[in-house]
PDB file of C-alpha atoms in Angstrom:
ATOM      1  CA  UNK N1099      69.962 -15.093  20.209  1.00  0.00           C
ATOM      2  CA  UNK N1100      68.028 -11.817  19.180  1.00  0.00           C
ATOM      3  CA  UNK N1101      67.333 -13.093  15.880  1.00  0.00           C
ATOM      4  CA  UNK N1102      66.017 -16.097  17.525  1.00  0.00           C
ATOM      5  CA  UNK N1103      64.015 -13.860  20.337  1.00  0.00           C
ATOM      6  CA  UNK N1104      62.450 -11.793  16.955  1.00  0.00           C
ATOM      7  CA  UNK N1105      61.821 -14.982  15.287  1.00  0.00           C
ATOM      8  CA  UNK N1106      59.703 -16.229  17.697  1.00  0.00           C
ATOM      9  CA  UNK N1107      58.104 -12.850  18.905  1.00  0.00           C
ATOM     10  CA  UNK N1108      56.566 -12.758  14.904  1.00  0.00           C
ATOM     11  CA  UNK N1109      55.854 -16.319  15.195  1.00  0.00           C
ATOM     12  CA  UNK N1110      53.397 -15.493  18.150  1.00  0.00           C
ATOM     13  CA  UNK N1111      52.219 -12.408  16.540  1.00  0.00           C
ATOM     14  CA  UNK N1112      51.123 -13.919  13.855  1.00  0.00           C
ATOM     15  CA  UNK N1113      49.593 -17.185  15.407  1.00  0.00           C
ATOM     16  CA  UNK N1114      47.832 -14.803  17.391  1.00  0.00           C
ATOM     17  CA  UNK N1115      46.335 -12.435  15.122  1.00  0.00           C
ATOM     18  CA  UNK N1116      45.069 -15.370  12.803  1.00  0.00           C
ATOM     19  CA  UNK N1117      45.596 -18.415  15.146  1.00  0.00           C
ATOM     20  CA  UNK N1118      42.718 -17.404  17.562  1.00  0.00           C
ATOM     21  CA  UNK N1119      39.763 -17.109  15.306  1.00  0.00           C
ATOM     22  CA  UNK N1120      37.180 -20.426  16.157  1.00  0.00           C
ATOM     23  CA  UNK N1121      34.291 -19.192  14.057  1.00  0.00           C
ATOM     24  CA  UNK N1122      32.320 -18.715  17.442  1.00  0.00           C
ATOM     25  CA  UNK N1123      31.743 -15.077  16.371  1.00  0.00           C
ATOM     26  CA  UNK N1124      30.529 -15.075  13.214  1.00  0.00           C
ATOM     27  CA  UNK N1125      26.979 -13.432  13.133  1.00  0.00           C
ATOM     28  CA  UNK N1126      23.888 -14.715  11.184  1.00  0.00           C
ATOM     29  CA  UNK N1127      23.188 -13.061   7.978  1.00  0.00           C
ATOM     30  CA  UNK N1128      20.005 -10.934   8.458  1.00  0.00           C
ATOM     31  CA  UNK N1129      17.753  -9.883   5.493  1.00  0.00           C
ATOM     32  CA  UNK N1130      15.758  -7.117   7.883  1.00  0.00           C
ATOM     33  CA  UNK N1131      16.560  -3.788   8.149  1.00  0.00           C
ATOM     34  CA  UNK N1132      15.105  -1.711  11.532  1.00  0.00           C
ATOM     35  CA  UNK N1133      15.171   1.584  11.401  1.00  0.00           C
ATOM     36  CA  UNK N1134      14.480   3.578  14.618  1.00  0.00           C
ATOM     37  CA  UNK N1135      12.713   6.742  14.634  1.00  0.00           C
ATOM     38  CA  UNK N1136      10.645   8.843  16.883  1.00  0.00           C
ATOM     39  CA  UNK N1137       7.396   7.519  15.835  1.00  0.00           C
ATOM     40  CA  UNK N1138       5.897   5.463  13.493  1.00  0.00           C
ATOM     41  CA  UNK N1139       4.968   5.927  10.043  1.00  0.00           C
ATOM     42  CA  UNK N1140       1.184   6.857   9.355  1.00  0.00           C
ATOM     43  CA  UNK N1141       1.231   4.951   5.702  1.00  0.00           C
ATOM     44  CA  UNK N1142       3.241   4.117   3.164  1.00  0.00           C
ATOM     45  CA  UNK N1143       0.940   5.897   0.311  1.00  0.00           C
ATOM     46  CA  UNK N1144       3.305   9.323  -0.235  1.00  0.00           C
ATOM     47  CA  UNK N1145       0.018  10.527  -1.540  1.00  0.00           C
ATOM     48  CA  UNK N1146      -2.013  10.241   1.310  1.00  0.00           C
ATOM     49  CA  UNK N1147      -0.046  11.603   4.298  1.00  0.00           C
ATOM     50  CA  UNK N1148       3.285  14.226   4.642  1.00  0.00           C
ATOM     51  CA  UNK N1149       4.064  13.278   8.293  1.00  0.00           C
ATOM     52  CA  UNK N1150       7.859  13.063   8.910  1.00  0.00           C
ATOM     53  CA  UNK N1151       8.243   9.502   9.702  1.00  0.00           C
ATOM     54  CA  UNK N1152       5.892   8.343   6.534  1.00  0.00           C
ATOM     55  CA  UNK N1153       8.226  10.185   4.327  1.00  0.00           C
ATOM     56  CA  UNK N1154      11.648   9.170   5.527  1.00  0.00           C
ATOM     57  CA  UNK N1155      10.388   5.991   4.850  1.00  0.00           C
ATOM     58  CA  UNK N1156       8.814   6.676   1.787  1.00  0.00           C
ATOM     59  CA  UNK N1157      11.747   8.497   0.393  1.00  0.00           C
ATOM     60  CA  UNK N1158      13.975   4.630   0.413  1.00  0.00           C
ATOM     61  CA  UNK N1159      10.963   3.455  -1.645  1.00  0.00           C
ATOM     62  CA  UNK N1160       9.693   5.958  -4.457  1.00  0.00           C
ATOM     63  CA  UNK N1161      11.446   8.438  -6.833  1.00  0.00           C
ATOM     64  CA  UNK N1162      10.248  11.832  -7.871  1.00  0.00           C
ATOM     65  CA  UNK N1163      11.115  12.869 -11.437  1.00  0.00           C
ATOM     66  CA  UNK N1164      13.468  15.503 -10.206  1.00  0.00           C
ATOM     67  CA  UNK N1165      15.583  15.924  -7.295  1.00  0.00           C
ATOM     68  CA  UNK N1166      17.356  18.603  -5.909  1.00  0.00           C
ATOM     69  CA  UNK N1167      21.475  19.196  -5.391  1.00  0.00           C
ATOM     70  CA  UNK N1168      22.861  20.784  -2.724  1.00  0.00           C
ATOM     71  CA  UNK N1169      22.122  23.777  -3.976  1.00  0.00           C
ATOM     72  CA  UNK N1170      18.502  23.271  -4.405  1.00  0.00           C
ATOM     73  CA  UNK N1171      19.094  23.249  -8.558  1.00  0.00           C
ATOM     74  CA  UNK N1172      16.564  20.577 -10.092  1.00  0.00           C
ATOM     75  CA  UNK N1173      18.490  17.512 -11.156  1.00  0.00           C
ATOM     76  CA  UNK N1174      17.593  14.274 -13.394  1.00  0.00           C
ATOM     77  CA  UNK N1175      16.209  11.881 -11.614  1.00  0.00           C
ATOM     78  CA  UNK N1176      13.185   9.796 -13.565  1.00  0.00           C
ATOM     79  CA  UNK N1177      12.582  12.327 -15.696  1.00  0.00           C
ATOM     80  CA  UNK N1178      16.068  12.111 -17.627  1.00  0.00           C
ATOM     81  CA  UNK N1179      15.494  15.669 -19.153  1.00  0.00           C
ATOM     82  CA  UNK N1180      12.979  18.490 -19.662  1.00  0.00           C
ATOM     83  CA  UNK N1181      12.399  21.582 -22.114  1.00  0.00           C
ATOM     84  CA  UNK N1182      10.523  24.455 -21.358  1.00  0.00           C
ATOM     85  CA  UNK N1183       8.078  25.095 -24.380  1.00  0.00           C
ATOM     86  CA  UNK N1184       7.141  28.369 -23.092  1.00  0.00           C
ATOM     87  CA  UNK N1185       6.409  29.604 -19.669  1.00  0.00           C
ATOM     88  CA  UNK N1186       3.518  27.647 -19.055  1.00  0.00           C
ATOM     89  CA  UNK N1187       3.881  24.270 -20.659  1.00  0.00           C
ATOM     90  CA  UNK N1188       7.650  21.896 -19.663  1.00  0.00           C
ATOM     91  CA  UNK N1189       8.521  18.643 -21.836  1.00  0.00           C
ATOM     92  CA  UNK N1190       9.658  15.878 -19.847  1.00  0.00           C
ATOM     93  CA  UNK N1191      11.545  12.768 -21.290  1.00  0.00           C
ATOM     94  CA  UNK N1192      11.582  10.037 -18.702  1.00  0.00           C
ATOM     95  CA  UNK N1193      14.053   7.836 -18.533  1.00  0.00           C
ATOM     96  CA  UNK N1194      13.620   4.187 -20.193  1.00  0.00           C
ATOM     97  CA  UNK N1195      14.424   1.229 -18.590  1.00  0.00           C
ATOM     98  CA  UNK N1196      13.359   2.180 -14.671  1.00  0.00           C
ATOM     99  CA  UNK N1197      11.307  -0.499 -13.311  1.00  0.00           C
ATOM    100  CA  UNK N1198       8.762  -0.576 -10.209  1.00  0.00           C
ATOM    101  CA  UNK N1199       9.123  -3.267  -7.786  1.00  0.00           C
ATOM    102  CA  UNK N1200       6.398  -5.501  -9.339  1.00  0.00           C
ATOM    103  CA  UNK N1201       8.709  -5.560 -12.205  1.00  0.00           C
ATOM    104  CA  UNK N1202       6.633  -3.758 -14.816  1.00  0.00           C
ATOM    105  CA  UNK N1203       8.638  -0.867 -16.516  1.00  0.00           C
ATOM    106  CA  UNK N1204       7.983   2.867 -15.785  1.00  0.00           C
ATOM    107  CA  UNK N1205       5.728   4.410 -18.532  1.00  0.00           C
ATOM    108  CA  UNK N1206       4.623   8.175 -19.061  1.00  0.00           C
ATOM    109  CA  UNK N1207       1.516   7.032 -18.027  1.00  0.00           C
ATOM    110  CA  UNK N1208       2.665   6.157 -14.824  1.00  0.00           C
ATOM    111  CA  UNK N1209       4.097   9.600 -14.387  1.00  0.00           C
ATOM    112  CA  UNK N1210       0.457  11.337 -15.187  1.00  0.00           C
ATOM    113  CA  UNK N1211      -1.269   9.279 -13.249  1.00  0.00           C
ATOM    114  CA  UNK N1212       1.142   9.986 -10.271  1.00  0.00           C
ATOM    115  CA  UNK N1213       0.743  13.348 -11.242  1.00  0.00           C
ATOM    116  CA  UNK N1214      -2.978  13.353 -10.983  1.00  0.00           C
ATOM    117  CA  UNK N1215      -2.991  11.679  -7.945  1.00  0.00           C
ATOM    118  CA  UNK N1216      -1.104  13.780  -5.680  1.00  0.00           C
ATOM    119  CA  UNK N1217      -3.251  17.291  -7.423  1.00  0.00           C
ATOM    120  CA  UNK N1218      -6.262  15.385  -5.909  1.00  0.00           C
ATOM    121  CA  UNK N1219      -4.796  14.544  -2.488  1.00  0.00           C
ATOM    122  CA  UNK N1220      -5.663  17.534  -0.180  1.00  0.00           C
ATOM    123  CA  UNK N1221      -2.102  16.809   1.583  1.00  0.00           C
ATOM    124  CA  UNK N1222      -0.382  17.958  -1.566  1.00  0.00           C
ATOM    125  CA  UNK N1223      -2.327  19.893  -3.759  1.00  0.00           C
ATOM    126  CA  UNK N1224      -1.225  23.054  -2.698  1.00  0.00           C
ATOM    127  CA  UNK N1225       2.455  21.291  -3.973  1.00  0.00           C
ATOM    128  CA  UNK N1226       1.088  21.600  -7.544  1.00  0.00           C
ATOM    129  CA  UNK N1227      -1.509  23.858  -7.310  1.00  0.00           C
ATOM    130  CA  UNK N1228      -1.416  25.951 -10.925  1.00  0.00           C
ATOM    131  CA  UNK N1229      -1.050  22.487 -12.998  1.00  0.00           C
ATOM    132  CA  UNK N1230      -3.492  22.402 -15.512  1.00  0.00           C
ATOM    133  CA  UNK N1231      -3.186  19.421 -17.418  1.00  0.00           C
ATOM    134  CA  UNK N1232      -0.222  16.769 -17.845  1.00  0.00           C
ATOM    135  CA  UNK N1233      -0.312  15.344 -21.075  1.00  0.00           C
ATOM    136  CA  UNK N1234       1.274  11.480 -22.361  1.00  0.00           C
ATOM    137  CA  UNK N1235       2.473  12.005 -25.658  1.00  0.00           C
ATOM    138  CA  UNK N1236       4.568   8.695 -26.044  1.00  0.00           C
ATOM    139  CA  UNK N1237       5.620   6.494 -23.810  1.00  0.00           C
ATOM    140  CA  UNK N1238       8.076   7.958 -22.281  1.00  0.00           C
ATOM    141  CA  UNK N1239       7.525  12.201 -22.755  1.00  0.00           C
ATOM    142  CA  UNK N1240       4.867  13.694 -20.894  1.00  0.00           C
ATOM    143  CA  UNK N1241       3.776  17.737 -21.497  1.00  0.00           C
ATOM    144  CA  UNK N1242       2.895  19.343 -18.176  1.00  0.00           C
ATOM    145  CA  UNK N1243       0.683  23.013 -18.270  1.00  0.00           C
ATOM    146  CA  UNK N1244       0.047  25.100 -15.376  1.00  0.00           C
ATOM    147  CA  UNK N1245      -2.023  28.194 -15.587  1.00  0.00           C
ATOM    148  CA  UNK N1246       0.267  30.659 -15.285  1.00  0.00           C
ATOM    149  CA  UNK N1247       4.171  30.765 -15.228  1.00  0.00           C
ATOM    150  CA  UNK N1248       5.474  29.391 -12.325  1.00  0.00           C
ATOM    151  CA  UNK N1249       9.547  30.022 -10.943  1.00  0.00           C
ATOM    152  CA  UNK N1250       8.987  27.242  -8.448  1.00  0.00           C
ATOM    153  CA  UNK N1251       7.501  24.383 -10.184  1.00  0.00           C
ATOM    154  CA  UNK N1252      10.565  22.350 -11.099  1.00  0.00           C
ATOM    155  CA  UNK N1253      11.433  22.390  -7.634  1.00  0.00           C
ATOM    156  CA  UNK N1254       7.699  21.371  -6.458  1.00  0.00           C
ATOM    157  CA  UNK N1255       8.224  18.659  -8.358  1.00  0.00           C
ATOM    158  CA  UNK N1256      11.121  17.271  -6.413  1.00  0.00           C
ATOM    159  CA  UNK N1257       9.623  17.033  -3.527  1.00  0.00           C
ATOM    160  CA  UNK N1258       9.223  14.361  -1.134  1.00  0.00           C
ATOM    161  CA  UNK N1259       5.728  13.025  -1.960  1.00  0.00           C
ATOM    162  CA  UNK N1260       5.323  13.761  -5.344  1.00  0.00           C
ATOM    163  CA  UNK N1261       6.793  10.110  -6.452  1.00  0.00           C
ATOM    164  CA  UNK N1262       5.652   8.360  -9.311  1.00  0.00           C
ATOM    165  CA  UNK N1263       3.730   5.239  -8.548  1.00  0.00           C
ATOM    166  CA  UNK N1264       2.745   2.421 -10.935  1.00  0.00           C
ATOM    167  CA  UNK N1265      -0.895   3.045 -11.864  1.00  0.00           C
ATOM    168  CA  UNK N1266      -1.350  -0.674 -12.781  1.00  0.00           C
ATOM    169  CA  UNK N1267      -0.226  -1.741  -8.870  1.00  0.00           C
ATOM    170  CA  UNK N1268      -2.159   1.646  -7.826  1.00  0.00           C
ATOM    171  CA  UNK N1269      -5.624   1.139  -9.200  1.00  0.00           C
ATOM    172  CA  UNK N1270      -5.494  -2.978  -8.694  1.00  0.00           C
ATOM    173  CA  UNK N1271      -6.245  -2.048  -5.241  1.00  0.00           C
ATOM    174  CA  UNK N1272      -2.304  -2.910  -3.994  1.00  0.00           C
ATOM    175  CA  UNK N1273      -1.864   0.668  -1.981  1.00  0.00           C
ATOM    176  CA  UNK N1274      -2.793   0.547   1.578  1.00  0.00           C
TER     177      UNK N1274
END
């Protein structure tokens, strides 16, 4: 009888943990994400704003070349590697392969261009101020000078708004 009584108690068990499902609760596959935050975002150019809400945003979008670990060491990010020539001038290699969202691959020109862009934005120039010149030298190294040694400029290049953009989607008047 108690086999019988456990027999049937696992029979109901199970018919209720897979017997009950009627489909009625499956949800609707979404393909929007909403994100809540205390205000909205000002624009989605990281070159042209460095309010909080922009860059959250921004910072699911763009890369920089480095980032930083959690002990604020510059890591690879698109820029796979670097070499210091001296104390003024750093070698970057960028890495091959990354594409932009048009589709069209990263190039070193893309990375000077960025570059450029953000030294002429008064919202970030003080970010790079001391760079001098950044320099393509294939398509995927670039050479970047600043005027005088500078401790902090690996990690001013990690930061939030100094992304690398694609010039071609940039200058065909695509950036709003």
């Amino acid at each position: 009888m108690k086999k019988k009584l456990l027999l049937l108690l696992m029979i109901f068990s199970v018919l209720f943990l897979f017997g009950c499902n009627n489909d009625s609760n499956k949800k609707e596959t979404k393909d929007t994400i909403v994100i809540a935050q205390g205000a909205d975002a000002k624009t989605l150019d990281p070159h042209a704003s460095n309010d909080s809400p922009s860059t959250k945003i921004r910072m699911q979008i763009f890369d920089p070349l480095l980032k930083l670990d959690g002990d604020a060491n510059p890591q690879p990010c698109l820029a796979e590697s670097w070499d210091r020539e001296n104390d003024t001038s750093i070698i970057f290699h960028i890495r091959k392969g990354v594409k932009f969202h048009n589709g069209d691959e990263m190039k070193a020109s893309d990375v000077k261009f960025s570059i450029d862009r953000a030294l002429a934005s008064p919202e970030f120039h003080e970010v790079l101020d001391g760079i001098t010149k950044v320099e393509v030298l294939d398509d995927y190294t670039i050479r970047l000078t600043t005027e005088k040694p500078m401790a902090a400029i690996l990690n001013n290049l990690s930061h939030d708004c100094i992304v690398v953009l694609s010039e071609k989607y940039v200058v065909g008047g695509n950036m709003k």
